[in-house]
GROMACS .gro file of C-alpha atoms in nm:
model
  447
    1MET     CA    1  -0.797   3.464   0.298
    2SER     CA    2  -0.432   3.376   0.297
    3GLN     CA    3  -0.282   3.064   0.159
    4GLU     CA    4  -0.153   2.969   0.504
    5ASN     CA    5  -0.483   2.964   0.690
    6PRO     CA    6  -0.662   2.631   0.739
    7VAL     CA    7  -1.004   2.619   0.583
    8SER     CA    8  -1.331   2.475   0.699
    9GLY     CA    9  -1.668   2.484   0.531
   10SER     CA   10  -1.746   2.521   0.163
   11GLY     CA   11  -1.585   2.858   0.108
   12ALA     CA   12  -1.903   3.002  -0.039
   13ASN     CA   13  -1.874   3.309   0.184
   14ASP     CA   14  -1.510   3.389   0.103
   15PRO     CA   15  -1.463   3.752  -0.005
   16PRO     CA   16  -1.478   3.762  -0.389
   17VAL     CA   17  -1.167   3.982  -0.419
   18GLU     CA   18  -0.955   3.740  -0.215
   19ARG     CA   19  -1.087   3.438  -0.406
   20GLN     CA   20  -1.013   3.612  -0.733
   21HIS     CA   21  -0.661   3.685  -0.610
   22LEU     CA   22  -0.598   3.315  -0.541
   23SER     CA   23  -0.752   3.224  -0.876
   24SER     CA   24  -0.494   3.440  -1.050
   25ARG     CA   25  -0.220   3.246  -0.870
   26LEU     CA   26  -0.325   2.900  -0.990
   27GLY     CA   27  -0.050   2.721  -1.179
   28LEU     CA   28   0.254   2.500  -1.139
   29ARG     CA   29   0.505   2.782  -1.182
   30GLN     CA   30   0.326   3.012  -0.940
   31ASN     CA   31   0.311   2.745  -0.668
   32TRP     CA   32   0.628   2.549  -0.739
   33TRP     CA   33   0.749   2.541  -0.377
   34GLN     CA   34   0.427   2.404  -0.229
   35PHE     CA   35   0.394   2.168  -0.524
   36THR     CA   36   0.747   2.041  -0.454
   37LEU     CA   37   0.669   1.986  -0.086
   38PHE     CA   38   0.358   1.785  -0.164
   39THR     CA   39   0.556   1.585  -0.420
   40PHE     CA   40   0.810   1.496  -0.151
   41ILE     CA   41   0.524   1.397   0.080
   42THR     CA   42   0.392   1.166  -0.193
   43LEU     CA   43   0.738   1.006  -0.223
   44LEU     CA   44   0.728   0.930   0.151
   45ILE     CA   45   0.376   0.786   0.120
   46GLY     CA   46   0.497   0.553  -0.155
   47MET     CA   47   0.795   0.438   0.053
   48THR     CA   48   0.558   0.336   0.333
   49ILE     CA   49   0.367   0.095   0.110
   50GLY     CA   50   0.682  -0.014  -0.076
   51VAL     CA   51   0.824  -0.167   0.241
   52GLU     CA   52   0.525  -0.397   0.267
   53ARG     CA   53   0.535  -0.519  -0.092
   54VAL     CA   54   0.868  -0.693  -0.047
   55ALA     CA   55   0.887  -0.764   0.327
   56LEU     CA   56   0.538  -0.897   0.401
   57PRO     CA   57   0.471  -1.192   0.162
   58PRO     CA   58   0.775  -1.394   0.283
   59LEU     CA   59   0.688  -1.303   0.644
   60ALA     CA   60   0.371  -1.512   0.614
   61ARG     CA   61   0.558  -1.833   0.548
   62HIS     CA   62   0.882  -1.786   0.739
   63ALA     CA   63   0.751  -1.618   1.055
   64PHE     CA   64   0.397  -1.755   1.082
   65GLY     CA   65   0.405  -2.078   0.883
   66VAL     CA   66   0.127  -1.969   0.649
   67THR     CA   67   0.136  -2.179   0.331
   68SER     CA   68  -0.211  -2.104   0.189
   69VAL     CA   69  -0.190  -1.866  -0.106
   70LEU     CA   70  -0.536  -1.730  -0.032
   71TYR     CA   71  -0.456  -1.667   0.334
   72THR     CA   72  -0.121  -1.513   0.243
   73VAL     CA   73  -0.270  -1.256   0.006
   74SER     CA   74  -0.552  -1.172   0.249
   75PHE     CA   75  -0.345  -0.882   0.381
   76ILE     CA   76  -0.400  -0.702   0.050
   77THR     CA   77  -0.775  -0.760   0.067
   78ALA     CA   78  -0.787  -0.609   0.417
   79PHE     CA   79  -0.576  -0.318   0.297
   80GLY     CA   80  -0.786  -0.259  -0.014
   81LEU     CA   81  -1.122  -0.284   0.161
   82VAL     CA   82  -1.039  -0.016   0.415
   83LYS     CA   83  -0.849   0.203   0.171
   84SER     CA   84  -1.130   0.209  -0.082
   85ILE     CA   85  -1.389   0.313   0.178
   86MET     CA   86  -1.162   0.570   0.340
   87ASN     CA   87  -1.082   0.722  -0.001
   88LEU     CA   88  -1.447   0.816  -0.022
   89VAL     CA   89  -1.452   0.953   0.331
   90ALA     CA   90  -1.127   1.145   0.286
   91GLY     CA   91  -1.237   1.311  -0.037
   92ARG     CA   92  -1.568   1.422   0.108
   93LEU     CA   93  -1.420   1.550   0.435
   94SER     CA   94  -1.143   1.738   0.258
   95ASP     CA   95  -1.397   1.944   0.062
   96ARG     CA   96  -1.529   2.065   0.398
   97ARG     CA   97  -1.234   2.055   0.638
   98GLY     CA   98  -0.935   2.110   0.415
   99ARG     CA   99  -0.656   1.886   0.289
  100LYS     CA  100  -0.390   1.931   0.558
  101ALA     CA  101  -0.588   1.806   0.858
  102ILE     CA  102  -0.684   1.487   0.673
  103LEU     CA  103  -0.323   1.436   0.565
  104LEU     CA  104  -0.200   1.459   0.925
  105ALA     CA  105  -0.464   1.211   1.039
  106GLY     CA  106  -0.343   0.972   0.770
  107TRP     CA  107   0.015   0.982   0.896
  108ALA     CA  108  -0.106   0.897   1.248
  109PHE     CA  109  -0.256   0.568   1.126
  110ALA     CA  110   0.079   0.444   0.992
  111VAL     CA  111   0.230   0.421   1.342
  112PRO     CA  112   0.013   0.135   1.476
  113TYR     CA  113   0.055  -0.043   1.141
  114ALA     CA  114   0.432  -0.072   1.184
  115LEU     CA  115   0.421  -0.146   1.557
  116ILE     CA  116   0.162  -0.423   1.525
  117ILE     CA  117   0.367  -0.603   1.261
  118ILE     CA  118   0.687  -0.571   1.464
  119PHE     CA  119   0.525  -0.736   1.766
  120ALA     CA  120   0.273  -0.964   1.589
  121THR     CA  121   0.256  -1.326   1.704
  122ALA     CA  122  -0.010  -1.443   1.454
  123TRP     CA  123  -0.093  -1.370   1.092
  124TRP     CA  124  -0.437  -1.231   1.176
  125GLN     CA  125  -0.261  -0.952   1.365
  126VAL     CA  126  -0.073  -0.864   1.045
  127ILE     CA  127  -0.407  -0.846   0.864
  128VAL     CA  128  -0.533  -0.607   1.133
  129ALA     CA  129  -0.219  -0.398   1.085
  130ASN     CA  130  -0.305  -0.367   0.719
  131LEU     CA  131  -0.638  -0.211   0.810
  132PHE     CA  132  -0.439   0.074   0.963
  133LEU     CA  133  -0.216   0.091   0.656
  134GLY     CA  134  -0.523   0.112   0.434
  135VAL     CA  135  -0.648   0.415   0.626
  136ASN     CA  136  -0.302   0.570   0.613
  137GLN     CA  137  -0.270   0.533   0.237
  138ALA     CA  138  -0.626   0.649   0.168
  139LEU     CA  139  -0.600   0.968   0.372
  140THR     CA  140  -0.246   1.065   0.279
  141TRP     CA  141  -0.236   0.982  -0.092
  142THR     CA  142  -0.584   1.116  -0.164
  143MET     CA  143  -0.485   1.445  -0.002
  144SER     CA  144  -0.147   1.473  -0.171
  145VAL     CA  145  -0.286   1.435  -0.523
  146THR     CA  146  -0.585   1.657  -0.449
  147ALA     CA  147  -0.355   1.928  -0.316
  148LYS     CA  148  -0.153   1.929  -0.638
  149ILE     CA  149  -0.467   1.953  -0.851
  150ASP     CA  150  -0.578   2.243  -0.631
  151LEU     CA  151  -0.252   2.429  -0.685
  152VAL     CA  152  -0.222   2.400  -1.063
  153GLY     CA  153  -0.586   2.459  -1.161
  154PRO     CA  154  -0.718   2.345  -1.500
  155VAL     CA  155  -0.391   2.403  -1.694
  156ASN     CA  156  -0.130   2.123  -1.694
  157ARG     CA  157  -0.352   1.908  -1.475
  158GLY     CA  158  -0.224   1.590  -1.640
  159LEU     CA  159   0.135   1.688  -1.572
  160ALA     CA  160   0.053   1.762  -1.208
  161VAL     CA  161  -0.108   1.423  -1.152
  162GLY     CA  162   0.176   1.255  -1.342
  163VAL     CA  163   0.432   1.415  -1.113
  164ASP     CA  164   0.232   1.311  -0.807
  165GLU     CA  165   0.197   0.949  -0.909
  166SER     CA  166   0.555   0.940  -1.033
  167ALA     CA  167   0.684   1.049  -0.695
  168GLY     CA  168   0.463   0.797  -0.519
  169TYR     CA  169   0.565   0.497  -0.721
  170VAL     CA  170   0.930   0.591  -0.727
  171GLY     CA  171   0.883   0.589  -0.351
  172VAL     CA  172   0.723   0.243  -0.372
  173GLY     CA  173   1.026   0.120  -0.566
  174VAL     CA  174   1.273   0.279  -0.325
  175GLY     CA  175   1.087   0.145  -0.023
  176GLY     CA  176   1.068  -0.204  -0.172
  177PHE     CA  177   1.434  -0.207  -0.271
  178LEU     CA  178   1.550  -0.084   0.071
  179ALA     CA  179   1.322  -0.336   0.241
  180GLY     CA  180   1.474  -0.616   0.033
  181LEU     CA  181   1.823  -0.511   0.139
  182LEU     CA  182   1.722  -0.485   0.504
  183VAL     CA  183   1.549  -0.824   0.503
  184THR     CA  184   1.853  -0.986   0.341
  185SER     CA  185   2.092  -0.833   0.595
  186TYR     CA  186   1.888  -0.816   0.917
  187GLY     CA  187   1.587  -1.045   0.878
  188LEU     CA  188   1.214  -1.001   0.823
  189ARG     CA  189   1.156  -0.802   1.142
  190PRO     CA  190   1.186  -0.535   1.280
  191THR     CA  191   1.419  -0.335   1.052
  192PRO     CA  192   1.188  -0.290   0.747
  193TYR     CA  193   0.915  -0.151   0.972
  194LEU     CA  194   1.155   0.072   1.162
  195LEU     CA  195   1.231   0.220   0.819
  196ALA     CA  196   0.857   0.276   0.770
  197LEU     CA  197   0.833   0.453   1.109
  198GLY     CA  198   1.123   0.680   1.016
  199VAL     CA  199   0.948   0.774   0.693
  200VAL     CA  200   0.630   0.857   0.887
  201VAL     CA  201   0.818   1.088   1.124
  202ILE     CA  202   0.963   1.282   0.830
  203GLY     CA  203   0.618   1.303   0.671
  204VAL     CA  204   0.463   1.447   0.986
  205ILE     CA  205   0.739   1.708   1.018
  206VAL     CA  206   0.694   1.828   0.658
  207THR     CA  207   0.314   1.829   0.682
  208LEU     CA  208   0.307   2.017   1.012
  209GLY     CA  209   0.575   2.260   0.901
  210PRO     CA  210   0.613   2.408   0.553
  211ALA     CA  211   0.321   2.235   0.376
  212LYS     CA  212   0.019   2.468   0.353
  213GLU     CA  213  -0.356   2.427   0.311
  214THR     CA  214  -0.461   2.416  -0.057
  215LEU     CA  215  -0.842   2.409  -0.035
  216PRO     CA  216  -0.862   2.789  -0.091
  217PHE     CA  217  -0.710   2.736  -0.437
  218ALA     CA  218  -0.984   2.488  -0.532
  219GLN     CA  219  -1.248   2.731  -0.407
  220SER     CA  220  -1.092   3.017  -0.600
  221GLU     CA  221  -1.108   2.817  -0.923
  222VAL     CA  222  -1.487   2.838  -0.910
  223VAL     CA  223  -1.480   3.211  -0.988
  224SER     CA  224  -1.288   3.149  -1.310
  225ARG     CA  225  -1.562   2.923  -1.450
  226PRO     CA  226  -1.904   3.016  -1.589
  227THR     CA  227  -2.180   3.093  -1.343
  228GLY     CA  228  -2.549   3.016  -1.371
  229LYS     CA  229  -2.758   2.703  -1.330
  230GLU     CA  230  -2.453   2.481  -1.360
  231ARG     CA  231  -2.295   2.634  -1.048
  232LEU     CA  232  -2.401   2.366  -0.807
  233ALA     CA  233  -2.333   2.307  -0.441
  234ALA     CA  234  -2.180   1.971  -0.355
  235PRO     CA  235  -2.425   1.688  -0.431
  236LYS     CA  236  -2.516   1.425  -0.178
  237LEU     CA  237  -2.267   1.142  -0.164
  238THR     CA  238  -2.522   0.891  -0.294
  239ARG     CA  239  -2.595   1.111  -0.597
  240LEU     CA  240  -2.226   1.165  -0.661
  241GLY     CA  241  -2.162   0.792  -0.639
  242ALA     CA  242  -2.444   0.716  -0.884
  243TYR     CA  243  -2.322   0.985  -1.123
  244MET     CA  244  -1.962   0.860  -1.127
  245SER     CA  245  -2.054   0.491  -1.133
  246TRP     CA  246  -2.342   0.486  -1.380
  247HIS     CA  247  -2.489   0.808  -1.523
  248ASP     CA  248  -2.166   0.934  -1.682
  249ARG     CA  249  -2.060   0.643  -1.901
  250SER     CA  250  -1.709   0.780  -1.947
  251MET     CA  251  -1.666   0.787  -1.569
  252LEU     CA  252  -1.811   0.436  -1.553
  253ALA     CA  253  -1.541   0.323  -1.796
  254VAL     CA  254  -1.277   0.507  -1.594
  255CYS     CA  255  -1.394   0.353  -1.264
  256GLN     CA  256  -1.392  -0.002  -1.401
  257ALA     CA  257  -1.047   0.056  -1.552
  258GLY     CA  258  -0.913   0.170  -1.215
  259PHE     CA  259  -1.080  -0.129  -1.047
  260VAL     CA  260  -0.920  -0.381  -1.284
  261ASN     CA  261  -0.592  -0.189  -1.277
  262LYS     CA  262  -0.561  -0.287  -0.911
  263PHE     CA  263  -0.614  -0.653  -1.002
  264ALA     CA  264  -0.290  -0.627  -1.196
  265ASP     CA  265  -0.110  -0.439  -0.922
  266SER     CA  266  -0.217  -0.694  -0.659
  267LEU     CA  267  -0.062  -0.964  -0.877
  268VAL     CA  268   0.271  -0.782  -0.858
  269ALA     CA  269   0.239  -0.705  -0.487
  270ALA     CA  270   0.146  -1.055  -0.368
  271PHE     CA  271   0.141  -1.315  -0.645
  272PHE     CA  272   0.464  -1.228  -0.823
  273PRO     CA  273   0.676  -1.279  -0.507
  274LEU     CA  274   0.505  -1.613  -0.441
  275TYR     CA  275   0.545  -1.716  -0.806
  276LEU     CA  276   0.913  -1.621  -0.818
  277LEU     CA  277   1.003  -1.763  -0.478
  278GLY     CA  278   0.836  -2.087  -0.585
  279LYS     CA  279   1.083  -2.100  -0.874
  280GLY     CA  280   1.378  -2.053  -0.641
  281VAL     CA  281   1.446  -1.688  -0.727
  282PRO     CA  282   1.640  -1.514  -0.444
  283LEU     CA  283   1.447  -1.258  -0.240
  284ALA     CA  284   1.686  -0.978  -0.339
  285GLU     CA  285   1.607  -1.042  -0.707
  286VAL     CA  286   1.235  -1.052  -0.631
  287GLY     CA  287   1.275  -0.710  -0.472
  288LEU     CA  288   1.463  -0.587  -0.779
  289LEU     CA  289   1.190  -0.703  -1.020
  290VAL     CA  290   0.911  -0.556  -0.810
  291GLY     CA  291   1.114  -0.239  -0.766
  292LEU     CA  292   1.188  -0.213  -1.140
  293TYR     CA  293   0.819  -0.233  -1.218
  294ALA     CA  294   0.745   0.044  -0.968
  295TRP     CA  295   1.034   0.264  -1.088
  296VAL     CA  296   0.933   0.245  -1.454
  297TRP     CA  297   0.575   0.312  -1.350
  298GLY     CA  298   0.681   0.600  -1.130
  299LEU     CA  299   0.933   0.772  -1.355
  300GLY     CA  300   0.717   0.732  -1.664
  301GLN     CA  301   0.417   0.913  -1.520
  302VAL     CA  302   0.564   1.262  -1.555
  303ALA     CA  303   0.601   1.217  -1.931
  304SER     CA  304   0.266   1.037  -1.947
  305GLY     CA  305   0.082   1.320  -1.774
  306ALA     CA  306   0.244   1.579  -2.001
  307LEU     CA  307   0.161   1.364  -2.305
  308ALA     CA  308  -0.205   1.346  -2.204
  309ASP     CA  309  -0.216   1.726  -2.184
  310ARG     CA  310  -0.114   1.730  -2.551
  311VAL     CA  311  -0.285   1.431  -2.714
  312GLY     CA  312  -0.577   1.378  -2.479
  313ARG     CA  313  -0.649   1.117  -2.214
  314LYS     CA  314  -0.804   0.828  -2.408
  315LEU     CA  315  -0.501   0.722  -2.611
  316PRO     CA  316  -0.253   0.684  -2.323
  317ILE     CA  317  -0.512   0.528  -2.090
  318THR     CA  318  -0.626   0.266  -2.339
  319LEU     CA  319  -0.279   0.188  -2.474
  320GLY     CA  320  -0.145   0.159  -2.122
  321THR     CA  321  -0.418  -0.083  -2.020
  322PHE     CA  322  -0.337  -0.315  -2.310
  323LEU     CA  323   0.038  -0.296  -2.230
  324ILE     CA  324  -0.032  -0.415  -1.875
  325ALA     CA  325  -0.219  -0.717  -2.011
  326VAL     CA  326   0.064  -0.796  -2.254
  327GLY     CA  327   0.325  -0.763  -1.978
  328LEU     CA  328   0.137  -1.005  -1.753
  329ALA     CA  329   0.107  -1.259  -2.034
  330ILE     CA  330   0.478  -1.236  -2.119
  331PHE     CA  331   0.579  -1.268  -1.753
  332VAL     CA  332   0.384  -1.587  -1.687
  333SER     CA  333   0.471  -1.750  -2.019
  334SER     CA  334   0.848  -1.757  -1.955
  335ASN     CA  335   1.103  -1.880  -1.700
  336ASN     CA  336   1.378  -1.656  -1.831
  337HIS     CA  337   1.504  -1.378  -1.605
  338GLY     CA  338   1.568  -1.145  -1.897
  339VAL     CA  339   1.212  -1.195  -2.023
  340TRP     CA  340   1.079  -1.123  -1.674
  341ILE     CA  341   1.264  -0.791  -1.680
  342VAL     CA  342   1.109  -0.704  -2.016
  343ALA     CA  343   0.765  -0.803  -1.884
  344VAL     CA  344   0.781  -0.589  -1.570
  345ILE     CA  345   0.910  -0.295  -1.776
  346LEU     CA  346   0.610  -0.329  -2.012
  347MET     CA  347   0.376  -0.344  -1.714
  348GLY     CA  348   0.544  -0.040  -1.563
  349LEU     CA  349   0.504   0.152  -1.889
  350GLY     CA  350   0.139   0.050  -1.910
  351MET     CA  351   0.077   0.168  -1.555
  352ALA     CA  352   0.259   0.494  -1.628
  353LEU     CA  353   0.035   0.563  -1.927
  354SER     CA  354  -0.297   0.470  -1.767
  355TYR     CA  355  -0.279   0.519  -1.393
  356PRO     CA  356  -0.227   0.896  -1.353
  357ASN     CA  357  -0.445   0.986  -1.647
  358LEU     CA  358  -0.741   0.796  -1.505
  359ILE     CA  359  -0.724   1.031  -1.206
  360THR     CA  360  -0.682   1.331  -1.436
  361THR     CA  361  -1.007   1.250  -1.618
  362VAL     CA  362  -1.193   1.293  -1.289
  363GLY     CA  363  -1.026   1.631  -1.240
  364ASP     CA  364  -1.130   1.723  -1.596
  365THR     CA  365  -1.496   1.650  -1.539
  366ALA     CA  366  -1.565   1.732  -1.173
  367ASP     CA  367  -1.676   2.074  -1.055
  368PRO     CA  368  -1.415   2.221  -0.814
  369ARG     CA  369  -1.679   2.237  -0.540
  370TRP     CA  370  -1.711   1.859  -0.533
  371ARG     CA  371  -1.381   1.753  -0.688
  372GLY     CA  372  -1.256   1.592  -0.367
  373GLY     CA  373  -1.572   1.384  -0.340
  374ALA     CA  374  -1.555   1.280  -0.706
  375LEU     CA  375  -1.192   1.173  -0.664
  376GLY     CA  376  -1.300   0.981  -0.356
  377VAL     CA  377  -1.566   0.790  -0.551
  378TYR     CA  378  -1.318   0.701  -0.824
  379ARG     CA  379  -1.059   0.591  -0.570
  380LEU     CA  380  -1.327   0.385  -0.392
  381TRP     CA  381  -1.380   0.192  -0.715
  382ARG     CA  382  -1.010   0.177  -0.799
  383ASP     CA  383  -0.889   0.049  -0.463
  384GLY     CA  384  -1.188  -0.180  -0.439
  385GLY     CA  385  -0.982  -0.381  -0.687
  386TYR     CA  386  -0.736  -0.442  -0.405
  387ALA     CA  387  -1.019  -0.581  -0.193
  388ILE     CA  388  -1.172  -0.807  -0.461
  389GLY     CA  389  -0.871  -0.891  -0.679
  390PRO     CA  390  -0.665  -1.091  -0.429
  391LEU     CA  391  -0.971  -1.291  -0.321
  392LEU     CA  392  -1.082  -1.374  -0.674
  393LEU     CA  393  -0.733  -1.445  -0.804
  394GLY     CA  394  -0.643  -1.622  -0.479
  395VAL     CA  395  -0.929  -1.867  -0.530
  396VAL     CA  396  -0.804  -1.927  -0.885
  397ALA     CA  397  -0.452  -1.983  -0.751
  398VAL     CA  398  -0.576  -2.236  -0.496
  399LEU     CA  399  -0.775  -2.426  -0.759
  400ALA     CA  400  -0.541  -2.404  -1.055
  401GLY     CA  401  -0.210  -2.253  -0.944
  402VAL     CA  402  -0.051  -1.908  -0.923
  403ALA     CA  403   0.040  -1.909  -1.294
  404THR     CA  404  -0.326  -1.955  -1.390
  405ALA     CA  405  -0.425  -1.668  -1.160
  406ILE     CA  406  -0.180  -1.442  -1.345
  407TRP     CA  407  -0.326  -1.551  -1.680
  408VAL     CA  408  -0.677  -1.470  -1.556
  409GLY     CA  409  -0.554  -1.129  -1.445
  410ALA     CA  410  -0.410  -1.065  -1.791
  411GLY     CA  411  -0.742  -1.152  -1.952
  412LEU     CA  412  -0.940  -0.923  -1.723
  413VAL     CA  413  -0.708  -0.631  -1.792
  414GLY     CA  414  -0.740  -0.690  -2.167
  415LEU     CA  415  -1.120  -0.688  -2.135
  416SER     CA  416  -1.098  -0.360  -1.945
  417GLY     CA  417  -0.909  -0.209  -2.238
  418LEU     CA  418  -1.189  -0.308  -2.473
  419ILE     CA  419  -1.446  -0.142  -2.247
  420LEU     CA  420  -1.240   0.178  -2.254
  421LEU     CA  421  -1.229   0.170  -2.633
  422ALA     CA  422  -1.606   0.135  -2.652
  423MET     CA  423  -1.731   0.366  -2.377
  424PHE     CA  424  -1.474   0.629  -2.283
  425LYS     CA  425  -1.510   0.973  -2.442
  426GLU     CA  426  -1.224   1.223  -2.437
  427THR     CA  427  -1.227   1.453  -2.131
  428GLU     CA  428  -0.927   1.679  -2.196
  429PRO     CA  429  -1.088   2.027  -2.207
  430LYS     CA  430  -0.943   2.140  -2.541
  431ARG     CA  431  -1.026   1.810  -2.715
  432ARG     CA  432  -1.358   1.730  -2.554
  433LYS     CA  433  -1.630   1.716  -2.821
  434THR     CA  434  -1.933   1.669  -2.597
  435GLU     CA  435  -2.069   1.865  -2.304
  436LEU     CA  436  -1.996   1.734  -1.955
  437ALA     CA  437  -2.268   1.492  -1.850
  438TRP     CA  438  -2.348   1.677  -1.526
  439LYS     CA  439  -2.402   2.000  -1.718
  440THR     CA  440  -2.639   1.832  -1.961
  441HIS     CA  441  -2.821   1.661  -1.674
  442PRO     CA  442  -2.774   1.882  -1.366
  443GLU     CA  443  -3.034   1.677  -1.182
  444TRP     CA  444  -2.781   1.395  -1.158
  445VAL     CA  445  -2.565   1.600  -0.922
  446ALA     CA  446  -2.831   1.820  -0.763
  447PRO     CA  447  -2.770   1.889  -0.389
   0.00000   0.00000   0.00000
């Protein structure tokens, strides 16, 4: 089986010699060109969502007359609900159909998103557009990170995920910054969304052209691991969901941390612009603060992923979670622009330490045969925070103000850090002191 051929099915019948050949080629150095292409694709994915973070919140008020905080942030709930569900679907399908086909389908969903917003005459239409964006982000980003994990294998997995997330959130920062400039110069519509369409076109060209299928690399990794009773076919989705969400307490801690992590990110995406605009801060500066947060987050993840390969996952994940809480508290407790910069930098650092390494822990623990599905379950929980967070914090904002909603978010993130301290056990292979839960209890992931 060549690297270039698309793959369908489980790969169980692949010739052993060819699978062993691919297994010997796992690694970042061996696959640097494909890894680079998928990193560029992730940058484009981030730019697509970055446009929305700056251009959409002011659109609610200035184009549609929406003044309700809860109604304004509803676009994130719509986005998060669909994205979380489609993460699960994408991960499962990619284990059977390959990564590239799902990635291409994801790009297709970004086109109606941009067009609907350009021609929208009511805010509910913008919310519908965000359903398409949620599918786009779920399919594309899930596939881009899974492809990188496929290529590198078990060595330097943290670095690989760090590079992926770094590229994505640098893209978010670039997209947000460019959208702020376009809105300032040309208005809220259509130029920011024409930018998004241009990014999609480039993404399709790269995906259709030089980017190759990576599922054979995941399948080849199976031959490099022990065989026997632990070699399991992919479990049913319900069993996999129960295993990730309850049976494995470390994965439970990881899933809740990802869930609450998105509470914090939704504050930056929707509540920070409203909070700052309410204080008379110019839109260009709002874009700069949101962009700075994303850039620190993005650029820091390469070092964070490499650090986790050396010191383990628990320290950076837990420390990062507490830094996010501290950054939120500092941000809302001051009216000073310099302090706001410090706060968003702290939040960006916290995200850089925790965000990619939460994904890496799933790669550490999941069997390659059901890695895509396991990543899908985690991302279902994580992006479910986008669906629940804006609603919960929006209700708080309506009852007690945006500042109070940010304080509540800070408290929830701090509580999440305490749960990590208590429940999460190290998953980095060389530092793991306990057997993987699914190996000790194979019935939990039985087909």
